[in-house]
Tab-separated table of C-alpha atoms in Angstrom:
chain	number	residue	atom	x	y	z
L	1	MET	CA	-73.800	-112.062	49.216
L	2	TYR	CA	-76.325	-111.342	46.365
L	3	ARG	CA	-79.687	-110.643	47.396
L	4	PRO	CA	-82.250	-109.247	44.632
L	5	PHE	CA	-85.093	-107.105	45.720
L	6	ILE	CA	-88.199	-109.281	45.699
L	7	HIS	CA	-91.576	-107.429	44.938
L	8	GLU	CA	-94.987	-108.224	46.681
L	9	ASN	CA	-96.526	-108.795	43.174
L	10	PRO	CA	-95.205	-111.996	41.905
L	11	GLU	CA	-95.075	-110.917	38.094
L	12	MET	CA	-93.017	-107.933	39.276
L	13	SER	CA	-91.062	-110.210	41.371
L	14	MET	CA	-90.053	-112.285	38.222
L	15	VAL	CA	-89.169	-109.282	36.238
L	16	ALA	CA	-86.942	-108.095	39.098
L	17	ALA	CA	-85.191	-111.452	39.244
L	18	ASP	CA	-84.512	-111.312	35.581
L	19	THR	CA	-82.990	-107.876	35.716
L	20	ASP	CA	-80.955	-109.039	38.503
L	21	THR	CA	-79.713	-111.863	36.643
L	22	ARG	CA	-79.031	-109.773	33.619
L	23	LEU	CA	-76.992	-107.359	35.650
L	24	ARG	CA	-74.835	-110.047	37.077
L	25	GLN	CA	-74.256	-111.410	33.721
L	26	ILE	CA	-73.138	-108.101	32.448
L	27	LEU	CA	-70.935	-107.634	35.316
L	28	ARG	CA	-69.155	-110.901	34.812
L	29	GLY	CA	-68.515	-110.138	31.053
L	30	ASN	CA	-70.986	-113.039	29.984
L	31	GLU	CA	-73.421	-110.402	28.209
L	32	GLN	CA	-72.732	-107.020	26.521
L	33	TRP	CA	-74.481	-103.901	27.367
L	34	GLY	CA	-72.929	-100.889	25.418
L	35	ASP	CA	-69.393	-99.952	25.702
L	36	GLY	CA	-66.741	-99.760	28.354
L	37	THR	CA	-65.605	-102.256	30.952
L	38	PRO	CA	-67.902	-104.889	32.525
L	39	LEU	CA	-68.317	-102.851	35.521
L	40	GLU	CA	-69.305	-99.491	33.299
L	41	GLN	CA	-71.650	-101.610	31.490
L	42	ALA	CA	-73.161	-102.916	34.534
L	43	THR	CA	-73.446	-99.390	36.020
L	44	SER	CA	-75.202	-98.193	32.744
L	45	PHE	CA	-77.494	-101.204	32.911
L	46	PHE	CA	-78.380	-100.408	36.502
L	47	LEU	CA	-79.172	-96.768	35.608
L	48	THR	CA	-81.198	-97.571	32.657
L	49	ASN	CA	-83.146	-100.552	34.159
L	50	MET	CA	-83.334	-100.569	37.851
L	51	LEU	CA	-82.612	-97.060	39.506
L	52	ASP	CA	-86.241	-95.790	39.240
L	53	ASP	CA	-87.607	-98.916	40.722
L	54	VAL	CA	-85.056	-98.865	43.586
L	55	VAL	CA	-85.445	-94.957	44.132
L	56	ALA	CA	-89.472	-95.338	44.343
L	57	ARG	CA	-89.139	-97.942	46.992
L	58	VAL	CA	-86.558	-96.264	49.160
L	59	ARG	CA	-88.413	-92.818	48.975
L	60	ASP	CA	-91.712	-94.363	49.655
L	61	GLU	CA	-90.165	-96.171	53.010
L	62	ASN	CA	-88.475	-93.052	54.208
L	63	PRO	CA	-90.752	-89.907	54.428
L	64	ALA	CA	-87.724	-87.926	55.878
L	65	LEU	CA	-86.492	-87.956	52.160
L	66	ARG	CA	-89.317	-85.876	50.938
L	67	ARG	CA	-87.963	-82.689	52.888
L	68	PRO	CA	-86.752	-79.822	50.538
L	69	VAL	CA	-82.913	-79.811	50.452
L	70	ASP	CA	-81.228	-76.958	48.988
L	71	LEU	CA	-77.838	-78.248	48.427
L	72	LEU	CA	-76.329	-81.884	48.322
L	73	ILE	CA	-72.537	-82.129	48.749
L	74	SER	CA	-71.570	-85.832	47.687
L	75	MET	CA	-67.991	-87.594	48.155
L	76	SER	CA	-67.562	-89.707	44.905
L	77	GLY	CA	-65.272	-92.391	44.300
L	78	PHE	CA	-64.593	-94.760	41.449
L	79	SER	CA	-68.286	-95.575	41.204
L	80	PRO	CA	-70.590	-92.682	40.579
L	81	LEU	CA	-73.578	-94.807	41.683
L	82	THR	CA	-73.619	-93.712	45.198
L	83	THR	CA	-73.677	-89.965	44.251
L	84	ILE	CA	-76.412	-90.497	41.747
L	85	LEU	CA	-78.553	-92.716	43.916
L	86	SER	CA	-78.050	-89.939	46.750
L	87	TYR	CA	-79.175	-87.412	44.355
L	88	GLU	CA	-82.413	-89.367	43.246
L	89	LEU	CA	-83.311	-90.014	46.894
L	90	ILE	CA	-82.712	-86.501	48.158
L	91	ARG	CA	-83.430	-84.683	44.949
L	92	PRO	CA	-81.678	-81.436	45.987
L	93	ALA	CA	-81.866	-77.906	43.985
L	94	ARG	CA	-77.999	-78.015	43.625
L	95	LEU	CA	-75.498	-80.619	43.835
L	96	LEU	CA	-71.746	-80.456	44.283
L	97	VAL	CA	-69.627	-83.403	44.000
L	98	ILE	CA	-66.082	-83.827	45.633
L	99	TYR	CA	-63.856	-86.436	44.197
L	100	SER	CA	-60.200	-87.337	43.917
L	101	ALA	CA	-58.209	-86.980	40.788
L	102	GLN	CA	-58.076	-90.701	40.387
L	103	ALA	CA	-61.693	-90.891	40.042
L	104	ASN	CA	-62.579	-88.022	37.587
L	105	THR	CA	-64.347	-90.234	35.187
L	106	SER	CA	-67.205	-90.588	37.633
L	107	VAL	CA	-67.930	-87.078	37.110
L	108	ASP	CA	-69.009	-87.428	33.510
L	109	VAL	CA	-71.349	-90.184	34.347
L	110	ILE	CA	-72.918	-88.279	37.337
L	111	ALA	CA	-73.343	-85.094	35.161
L	112	SER	CA	-74.923	-86.691	32.175
L	113	HIS	CA	-77.695	-88.229	34.599
L	114	VAL	CA	-78.459	-85.187	36.827
L	115	ILE	CA	-78.326	-82.605	34.256
L	116	GLY	CA	-81.460	-82.365	31.938
L	117	PRO	CA	-85.192	-81.533	31.907
L	118	ASN	CA	-86.932	-81.698	35.226
L	119	ARG	CA	-83.607	-82.295	36.808
L	120	LEU	CA	-80.475	-79.974	37.326
L	121	ARG	CA	-79.530	-76.878	35.162
L	122	PHE	CA	-75.891	-76.792	34.286
L	123	GLN	CA	-75.410	-73.832	36.806
L	124	ASP	CA	-76.685	-75.857	39.601
L	125	PHE	CA	-74.238	-78.794	39.259
L	126	SER	CA	-70.771	-78.299	40.129
L	127	HIS	CA	-67.579	-80.551	41.120
L	128	ARG	CA	-64.147	-80.069	42.692
L	129	SER	CA	-61.097	-82.110	42.964
L	130	VAL	CA	-59.356	-82.477	46.267
L	131	ASP	CA	-56.372	-84.158	47.670
L	132	PRO	CA	-57.808	-87.121	49.422
L	133	THR	CA	-54.906	-86.990	52.027
L	134	ASP	CA	-55.697	-83.324	52.874
L	135	PRO	CA	-58.659	-83.326	55.097
L	136	GLN	CA	-58.762	-79.568	55.262
L	137	GLY	CA	-59.445	-79.575	51.548
L	138	VAL	CA	-63.003	-81.097	51.763
L	139	TYR	CA	-63.735	-78.558	54.500
L	140	ARG	CA	-62.606	-75.561	52.257
L	141	GLU	CA	-64.709	-76.706	49.310
L	142	VAL	CA	-67.798	-77.283	51.555
L	143	LYS	CA	-67.520	-73.964	53.261
L	144	ALA	CA	-66.878	-72.062	49.934
L	145	GLU	CA	-69.843	-73.778	48.271
L	146	LEU	CA	-72.028	-72.682	51.272
L	147	ALA	CA	-70.939	-69.069	51.037
L	148	ARG	CA	-71.484	-69.188	47.363
L	149	TRP	CA	-74.828	-70.549	47.412
L	150	GLY	CA	-76.194	-68.527	50.211
L	151	ALA	CA	-74.830	-65.102	48.866
L	152	SER	CA	-77.508	-64.291	46.439
L	153	ASP	CA	-80.251	-64.192	48.993
L	154	GLY	CA	-78.417	-63.877	52.101
L	155	ARG	CA	-79.741	-66.958	53.922
L	156	ARG	CA	-78.029	-70.078	54.819
L	157	PRO	CA	-78.923	-73.074	52.487
L	158	SER	CA	-80.376	-76.210	53.873
L	159	ALA	CA	-77.548	-78.626	53.088
L	160	VAL	CA	-76.655	-82.413	53.503
L	161	ILE	CA	-73.315	-84.054	52.965
L	162	ASP	CA	-73.366	-87.720	51.331
L	163	ILE	CA	-70.357	-89.542	52.776
L	164	THR	CA	-70.954	-92.892	51.175
L	165	GLY	CA	-68.528	-92.657	48.282
L	166	GLY	CA	-64.887	-91.481	47.992
L	167	LYS	CA	-61.924	-92.628	50.057
L	168	LYS	CA	-62.295	-93.354	53.616
L	169	VAL	CA	-60.263	-90.052	54.678
L	170	MET	CA	-62.571	-87.939	52.444
L	171	SER	CA	-65.683	-89.380	54.263
L	172	ALA	CA	-64.039	-88.762	57.646
L	173	ALA	CA	-63.112	-85.102	56.523
L	174	ALA	CA	-66.720	-84.477	55.060
L	175	ALA	CA	-68.198	-85.904	58.562
L	176	LEU	CA	-65.986	-83.411	60.406
L	177	ALA	CA	-67.045	-80.687	58.183
L	178	ALA	CA	-70.808	-81.448	58.838
L	179	TRP	CA	-69.809	-81.209	62.300
L	180	GLN	CA	-68.183	-78.123	62.000
L	181	LEU	CA	-70.577	-76.369	59.705
L	182	ASN	CA	-73.758	-77.873	61.435
L	183	LEU	CA	-74.845	-79.628	58.227
L	184	GLY	CA	-76.981	-82.782	57.781
L	185	LEU	CA	-75.484	-86.417	57.209
L	186	CYS	CA	-76.482	-89.035	54.478
L	187	TYR	CA	-75.039	-92.424	54.371
L	188	LEU	CA	-76.296	-95.245	52.044
L	189	ASP	CA	-76.152	-98.383	54.232
L	190	GLY	CA	-76.822	-101.876	53.106
L	191	GLU	CA	-75.184	-105.168	52.433
L	192	TYR	CA	-71.916	-104.946	50.497
L	193	ASP	CA	-71.678	-106.782	46.959
L	194	GLN	CA	-67.937	-107.515	46.437
L	195	GLU	CA	-68.594	-108.209	42.843
L	196	PHE	CA	-70.441	-105.070	42.109
L	197	ARG	CA	-68.377	-103.124	44.563
L	198	ARG	CA	-71.246	-101.300	46.051
L	199	VAL	CA	-74.300	-102.094	48.125
L	200	VAL	CA	-76.303	-104.839	46.730
L	201	PRO	CA	-79.023	-103.430	44.305
L	202	GLY	CA	-82.185	-103.340	45.834
L	203	ASP	CA	-80.590	-103.255	49.566
L	204	GLU	CA	-79.852	-99.527	49.726
L	205	ARG	CA	-80.997	-98.070	53.242
L	206	PRO	CA	-80.342	-94.384	53.583
L	207	LEU	CA	-79.204	-93.065	56.969
L	208	LEU	CA	-80.184	-89.634	57.672
L	209	LEU	CA	-78.927	-87.367	60.298
L	210	ASP	CA	-80.381	-83.800	60.712
L	211	ASN	CA	-76.638	-83.006	61.717
L	212	PRO	CA	-74.089	-84.358	63.956
L	213	THR	CA	-75.271	-82.362	67.003
L	214	ALA	CA	-78.633	-84.417	66.761
L	215	LEU	CA	-76.677	-87.392	68.417
L	216	PHE	CA	-73.623	-85.612	69.882
L	217	GLY	CA	-74.746	-82.349	71.650
L	218	GLU	CA	-72.461	-82.632	74.510
L	219	GLN	CA	-69.849	-80.086	72.937
L	220	GLU	CA	-72.488	-77.497	72.302
L	221	MET	CA	-74.056	-77.911	75.612
L	222	ALA	CA	-70.773	-77.497	77.202
L	223	ALA	CA	-70.156	-74.040	75.234
L	224	ALA	CA	-73.628	-72.808	76.335
L	225	LEU	CA	-73.004	-73.786	79.813
L	226	GLU	CA	-69.837	-71.874	79.952
L	227	THR	CA	-71.850	-68.641	78.616
L	228	PHE	CA	-74.396	-69.334	81.147
L	229	ARG	CA	-71.670	-69.683	84.014
L	230	GLY	CA	-70.216	-66.338	82.865
L	231	GLY	CA	-73.552	-64.569	83.517
L	232	GLY	CA	-74.337	-64.047	79.753
L	233	PHE	CA	-78.035	-65.321	80.216
L	234	SER	CA	-79.474	-63.778	77.101
L	235	SER	CA	-76.621	-65.359	74.917
L	236	ALA	CA	-77.088	-68.611	76.552
L	237	HIS	CA	-80.701	-68.520	75.980
L	238	ALA	CA	-80.085	-68.198	72.486
L	239	GLN	CA	-77.583	-70.891	72.567
L	240	TYR	CA	-79.886	-73.444	74.308
L	241	GLN	CA	-82.848	-72.333	71.964
L	242	GLU	CA	-80.894	-73.479	69.068
L	243	LEU	CA	-79.875	-76.812	70.748
L	244	CYS	CA	-83.479	-77.348	71.534
L	245	GLU	CA	-84.309	-77.576	68.009
L	246	GLN	CA	-81.310	-79.638	67.105
L	247	ILE	CA	-80.595	-82.285	69.602
L	248	ALA	CA	-82.455	-85.555	69.643
L	249	GLU	CA	-82.973	-85.488	73.630
L	250	PRO	CA	-83.649	-81.879	74.312
L	251	GLY	CA	-84.944	-82.080	77.993
L	252	ARG	CA	-81.665	-80.413	79.692
L	253	ALA	CA	-81.343	-77.897	76.821
L	254	ARG	CA	-85.222	-76.990	77.430
L	255	PHE	CA	-84.365	-76.638	81.059
L	256	MET	CA	-81.482	-74.596	80.679
L	257	ARG	CA	-83.300	-72.274	78.273
L	258	ALA	CA	-85.917	-71.800	80.697
L	259	LEU	CA	-83.245	-71.110	83.523
L	260	SER	CA	-81.506	-68.707	81.284
L	261	GLY	CA	-84.539	-66.678	80.616
L	262	LEU	CA	-85.233	-66.770	84.500
L	263	TYR	CA	-81.999	-65.704	85.533
L	264	ARG	CA	-81.802	-62.808	82.889
L	265	ALA	CA	-85.157	-61.472	84.297
L	266	TRP	CA	-83.822	-61.898	87.696
L	267	CYS	CA	-80.504	-60.166	87.195
L	268	ASP	CA	-82.426	-57.180	85.382
L	269	LEU	CA	-84.902	-57.224	88.415
L	270	ASP	CA	-87.515	-57.504	85.449
L	271	LEU	CA	-90.213	-58.263	87.906
L	272	ALA	CA	-92.911	-58.118	85.397
L	273	SER	CA	-91.551	-61.028	83.357
L	274	LEU	CA	-90.772	-63.182	86.279
L	275	PRO	CA	-94.260	-64.899	86.658
L	276	GLU	CA	-94.086	-66.270	82.823
L	277	CYS	CA	-90.149	-67.198	83.543
L	278	ILE	CA	-91.298	-69.004	86.662
L	279	LYS	CA	-93.870	-71.003	84.870
L	280	ALA	CA	-91.498	-72.122	82.110
L	281	VAL	CA	-88.909	-73.419	84.608
L	282	GLU	CA	-91.436	-75.160	86.563
L	283	VAL	CA	-92.572	-77.074	83.398
L	284	ALA	CA	-89.029	-77.651	82.024
L	285	ARG	CA	-87.784	-78.937	85.458
L	286	LYS	CA	-90.527	-81.531	85.818
L	287	ALA	CA	-89.713	-82.812	82.125
L	288	ALA	CA	-86.129	-83.171	82.798
L	289	HIS	CA	-86.090	-84.357	86.483
L	290	ARG	CA	-84.552	-87.708	85.355
L	291	GLU	CA	-81.529	-85.781	83.922
L	292	LEU	CA	-81.066	-83.351	86.850
L	293	THR	CA	-79.474	-83.976	90.263
L	294	GLN	CA	-81.653	-83.629	93.304
L	295	GLN	CA	-79.264	-80.712	94.372
L	296	THR	CA	-80.019	-78.718	91.230
L	297	SER	CA	-83.739	-79.753	91.251
L	298	TRP	CA	-83.870	-78.637	95.003
L	299	ARG	CA	-82.093	-75.407	94.840
L	300	VAL	CA	-84.235	-74.285	91.648
L	301	ALA	CA	-87.243	-75.173	93.506
L	302	GLU	CA	-86.130	-73.096	96.451
L	303	GLN	CA	-85.406	-70.200	94.043
L	304	LEU	CA	-88.825	-70.307	92.369
L	305	THR	CA	-90.337	-70.224	95.976
L	306	PHE	CA	-88.258	-67.105	96.954
L	307	LEU	CA	-88.904	-65.314	93.737
L	308	ARG	CA	-92.797	-65.476	94.061
L	309	SER	CA	-92.414	-63.413	96.918
L	310	LEU	CA	-91.155	-60.763	94.577
L	311	ILE	CA	-93.898	-60.682	92.240
L	312	THR	CA	-96.634	-59.587	94.806
L	313	ASP	CA	-97.595	-55.849	94.848
L	314	PRO	CA	-95.584	-54.634	96.221
L	315	PRO	CA	-92.833	-57.010	96.636
L	316	ASP	CA	-91.974	-58.264	100.075
L	317	PRO	CA	-89.549	-55.866	101.388
L	318	ALA	CA	-87.633	-58.145	103.475
L	319	ALA	CA	-87.287	-60.543	100.196
L	320	LEU	CA	-86.320	-57.569	98.211
L	321	LEU	CA	-83.200	-57.043	100.499
L	322	VAL	CA	-82.276	-60.724	100.296
L	323	CYS	CA	-82.622	-60.425	96.390
L	324	PHE	CA	-80.268	-57.416	96.154
L	325	HIS	CA	-77.795	-59.303	98.036
L	326	VAL	CA	-77.789	-62.374	96.133
L	327	LEU	CA	-77.495	-60.714	92.977
L	328	GLY	CA	-74.557	-58.805	94.585
L	329	LYS	CA	-72.724	-61.848	95.358
L	330	HIS	CA	-73.607	-63.248	91.823
L	331	TYR	CA	-72.179	-60.020	90.148
L	332	ALA	CA	-68.970	-60.287	92.450
L	333	ASP	CA	-68.560	-64.140	91.705
L	334	ILE	CA	-68.272	-63.175	87.913
L	335	GLY	CA	-65.912	-60.172	88.304
L	336	ARG	CA	-68.508	-57.481	87.778
L	337	HIS	CA	-67.492	-55.337	90.783
L	338	ASP	CA	-69.151	-52.195	89.749
L	339	PHE	CA	-72.716	-53.861	89.714
L	340	ALA	CA	-72.019	-55.769	92.946
L	341	ALA	CA	-71.282	-52.551	94.679
L	342	LEU	CA	-74.544	-50.918	93.791
L	343	LEU	CA	-76.403	-54.078	94.814
L	344	PHE	CA	-74.441	-54.261	98.201
L	345	TYR	CA	-75.052	-50.614	98.671
L	346	ARG	CA	-78.758	-51.207	97.852
L	347	THR	CA	-78.933	-53.996	100.576
L	348	ILE	CA	-77.288	-51.631	103.230
L	349	GLU	CA	-79.559	-48.907	102.506
L	350	GLY	CA	-82.760	-51.086	102.269
L	351	CYS	CA	-81.783	-52.618	105.680
L	352	LEU	CA	-81.598	-48.945	107.363
L	353	SER	CA	-84.425	-47.422	105.724
L	354	ARG	CA	-86.996	-50.262	106.063
L	355	ARG	CA	-85.904	-50.420	109.778
L	356	LEU	CA	-87.168	-46.790	110.068
L	357	GLU	CA	-90.317	-47.516	108.343
L	358	LEU	CA	-90.983	-50.617	110.239
L	359	SER	CA	-90.475	-48.893	113.572
L	360	PHE	CA	-92.711	-45.793	112.836
L	361	ARG	CA	-95.905	-46.622	111.182
L	362	GLU	CA	-96.775	-44.898	107.891
L	363	PHE	CA	-93.110	-43.412	107.891
L	364	SER	CA	-91.695	-43.180	104.279
L	365	CYS	CA	-88.161	-42.481	103.607
L	366	LYS	CA	-89.104	-41.165	100.100
L	367	ARG	CA	-91.518	-38.541	101.551
L	368	PRO	CA	-90.653	-38.502	105.357
L	369	ASP	CA	-92.885	-36.993	107.871
L	370	TYR	CA	-90.782	-36.885	111.204
L	371	ARG	CA	-93.831	-35.902	113.205
L	372	LEU	CA	-94.590	-39.820	113.138
L	373	ILE	CA	-91.284	-40.515	114.574
L	374	SER	CA	-91.410	-37.673	117.584
L	375	ASP	CA	-91.839	-33.846	118.231
L	376	ILE	CA	-90.361	-32.225	115.086
L	377	ASP	CA	-87.919	-29.940	117.278
L	378	LYS	CA	-86.717	-32.887	119.285
L	379	VAL	CA	-85.975	-35.060	116.419
L	380	THR	CA	-84.365	-32.148	114.498
L	381	ALA	CA	-82.095	-31.529	117.422
L	382	ALA	CA	-81.106	-35.200	117.925
L	383	TYR	CA	-80.236	-35.409	114.322
L	384	GLN	CA	-78.335	-32.480	114.398
L	385	GLN	CA	-76.157	-33.416	117.260
L	386	ALA	CA	-75.613	-37.023	115.563
L	387	VAL	CA	-74.203	-35.366	112.360
L	388	VAL	CA	-71.787	-33.448	114.520
L	389	ASP	CA	-70.859	-36.716	116.669
L	390	THR	CA	-70.319	-38.728	113.836
L	391	GLY	CA	-67.942	-36.426	111.882
L	392	GLY	CA	-70.649	-35.567	109.058
L	393	LYS	CA	-71.269	-32.103	107.458
L	394	ASP	CA	-73.317	-29.520	109.369
L	395	ASN	CA	-76.950	-29.847	108.372
L	396	ARG	CA	-79.434	-27.695	110.231
L	397	GLU	CA	-82.532	-29.232	108.233
L	398	LEU	CA	-83.738	-32.923	108.272
L	399	PRO	CA	-83.483	-34.342	104.906
L	400	SER	CA	-86.113	-34.098	102.486
L	401	ARG	CA	-85.361	-37.615	101.484
L	402	VAL	CA	-83.800	-40.183	103.475
L	403	SER	CA	-80.539	-41.813	102.002
L	404	LEU	CA	-78.439	-44.479	103.278
L	405	ILE	CA	-76.321	-42.105	105.604
L	406	HIS	CA	-79.485	-40.252	106.545
L	407	ALA	CA	-81.128	-43.370	107.733
L	408	ALA	CA	-77.943	-44.475	109.656
L	409	VAL	CA	-77.419	-41.137	111.331
L	410	LEU	CA	-81.369	-40.951	112.340
L	411	LEU	CA	-81.392	-44.342	113.760
L	412	TYR	CA	-78.173	-43.353	115.693
L	413	SER	CA	-79.614	-40.518	117.128
L	414	LEU	CA	-82.694	-42.366	118.316
L	415	ASP	CA	-80.449	-45.272	119.864
L	416	ASP	CA	-82.275	-47.754	117.820
L	417	GLU	CA	-81.992	-51.440	118.945
L	418	PHE	CA	-81.004	-52.290	115.192
L	419	MET	CA	-77.937	-50.024	115.486
L	420	LEU	CA	-76.697	-51.651	118.639
L	421	LYS	CA	-77.198	-55.181	117.389
L	422	ALA	CA	-75.657	-54.325	113.967
L	423	LYS	CA	-72.577	-52.626	116.010
L	424	LEU	CA	-73.328	-49.192	114.265
L	425	ASN	CA	-73.839	-47.201	117.626
L	426	THR	CA	-70.538	-45.692	117.794
L	427	PRO	CA	-69.381	-42.320	115.854
L	428	SER	CA	-66.482	-44.381	114.272
L	429	ALA	CA	-68.838	-47.093	112.898
L	430	ILE	CA	-70.945	-44.432	111.071
L	431	ALA	CA	-67.964	-42.766	109.912
L	432	ASN	CA	-66.798	-46.234	108.405
L	433	LEU	CA	-70.021	-46.716	106.898
L	434	ARG	CA	-69.729	-43.270	105.318
L	435	ASP	CA	-66.400	-44.479	103.725
L	436	LEU	CA	-68.147	-47.567	102.269
L	437	ALA	CA	-70.841	-45.376	100.947
L	438	GLU	CA	-68.166	-43.333	99.004
L	439	ILE	CA	-67.096	-46.489	97.321
L	440	ARG	CA	-70.449	-46.738	95.521
L	441	ASN	CA	-70.734	-43.137	95.012
L	442	ASN	CA	-67.460	-42.723	93.278
L	443	SER	CA	-68.082	-45.696	91.098
L	444	VAL	CA	-68.574	-45.104	87.388
L	445	LEU	CA	-72.014	-46.379	87.748
L	446	ALA	CA	-73.153	-43.926	90.093
L	447	HIS	CA	-71.714	-40.245	90.466
L	448	GLY	CA	-67.996	-41.009	89.967
L	449	TYR	CA	-65.463	-42.137	87.530
L	450	ARG	CA	-63.749	-44.729	89.501
L	451	THR	CA	-63.666	-48.701	89.233
L	452	VAL	CA	-64.722	-50.592	92.098
L	453	THR	CA	-61.870	-52.978	93.036
L	454	PRO	CA	-62.513	-56.764	94.230
L	455	ASP	CA	-61.352	-55.704	97.804
L	456	GLN	CA	-63.756	-52.718	97.985
L	457	SER	CA	-66.488	-55.043	96.678
L	458	ASP	CA	-65.682	-57.663	99.340
L	459	ARG	CA	-65.903	-54.778	101.967
L	460	LEU	CA	-69.276	-53.789	100.913
L	461	ARG	CA	-70.491	-57.332	100.642
L	462	ALA	CA	-69.442	-58.106	104.325
L	463	ARG	CA	-71.178	-55.022	105.566
L	464	ALA	CA	-74.358	-55.858	103.627
L	465	GLU	CA	-74.276	-59.500	104.805
L	466	HIS	CA	-74.120	-58.276	108.473
L	467	LEU	CA	-76.546	-55.787	108.430
L	468	LEU	CA	-79.026	-58.026	106.402
L	469	SER	CA	-78.427	-60.701	109.190
L	470	VAL	CA	-79.563	-58.369	111.617
L	471	PHE	CA	-82.493	-57.107	109.908
L	472	TRP	CA	-83.690	-60.709	109.254
L	473	GLN	CA	-83.306	-61.198	112.899
L	474	LEU	CA	-85.626	-58.514	113.913
L	475	HIS	CA	-88.146	-58.498	110.768
L	476	GLY	CA	-87.688	-61.751	108.825
L	477	THR	CA	-88.350	-65.369	109.495
L	478	ARG	CA	-86.450	-67.650	111.555
L	479	THR	CA	-84.253	-69.012	108.961
L	480	ASN	CA	-80.623	-68.423	108.739
L	481	VAL	CA	-80.440	-65.543	105.976
L	482	ARG	CA	-76.893	-66.306	105.263
L	483	ALA	CA	-77.812	-69.927	104.376
L	484	LEU	CA	-80.775	-68.706	102.561
L	485	CYS	CA	-78.569	-66.748	100.281
L	486	GLU	CA	-76.098	-69.531	99.683
L	487	ARG	CA	-79.262	-71.900	98.639
L	488	LEU	CA	-80.412	-68.945	96.326
L	489	LYS	CA	-76.911	-68.982	94.523
L	490	PHE	CA	-77.202	-69.455	90.932
L	491	VAL	CA	-76.669	-73.139	89.783
L	492	ASP	CA	-73.472	-73.560	87.666
L	493	THR	CA	-74.431	-76.850	86.223
L	494	ASP	CA	-76.694	-78.452	83.631
L	495	ARG	CA	-77.301	-81.487	85.564
């Protein structure tokens, strides 16, 4: 159906109607306009008498067309008009025309129009012929052009692929190339004119997409989630950052970006960065609440509440022990057992040393004053006898700094309640604890050159969990610490 463009100005409308009528007469062979077939004459007439008016109207109605574009890649068929219109509407700095061999005459028409004063230089216009049945041909040409263009200054050009013209298989291949290379898409929509073999003149409606990811971000979101699940929180943060700038609905991406930043700081025990990260997650969680399941939202809310206990000065010691254990389980789950062993060791050591410090006011394992426990000779004698009983090395002096085994032997020598509840009140139990400590000490991340095995990591995890449970019963809240650690487990979904 033919529908001429109607101007608001009546006089201009009459002129447009006359122009449209003449175009139709030329197309039907009833009027002569230069040389060539009626279709070629009609194309020449449109370019000379109608193009400027169409371009001015469409650009005025589409502010997005005013954004600068470095490179336009246009699929061209038998009609050169779609490429010329795309060029005029987008006005790129460079133009690449991709066409099939059967449509090579269109290239001359396109070149004669786009090259000239205040238009493109010869060096800014290029064209490539492809086999329309080979979808990889389009992709290779697009990728090669991007590489050529960006080589001079090292930056990636802003590029748009026009898929209006050319054979359907070429347009499909171009759309796939845009997806793969993260480029923008352009399509000139409108009512199709069978006689003119293109959109009705004056009815052109450009559809612009920043890139296919703007509509279909799920593939990229899934890739970022896999990075996130693997513990690569810094890399995941960068991936989600890019998605936040691309997809149309970035709520989930923003939430996952914030959560990646929080988990990165948590894993690094970067306590100074936690307040800002907590705030970012709070804001993003509220904004994305409709896209998140209640389970995810509740778990993250509990994590934020817990992490606030770590940003006090000093951090809550009991919460810090839970933190070590949660992180140890996380590293074990992703197969990083050497890191897990260090954190489980810290959990065990923390439970024992903290028990000492809480049992004797002002006692410090870093700078121990044994007079705070009892008579120094009595403490020394009990400690030395405990070392002998538990198969340790002969040590005639009290340690100047209390380590994991030192704390265990001291508590054992004092018949402490914690040791009874933790079933560490026998020589064999202390000897077993020494063996576990050697797993960490021999690790490549501690004092040795061995790699911690999954079985060794699991043994340390079980002991750490048991001691933490006992410590929590004596000094924590009434909550089940094992259940708490499970609730604090890192989320592995973006919904």
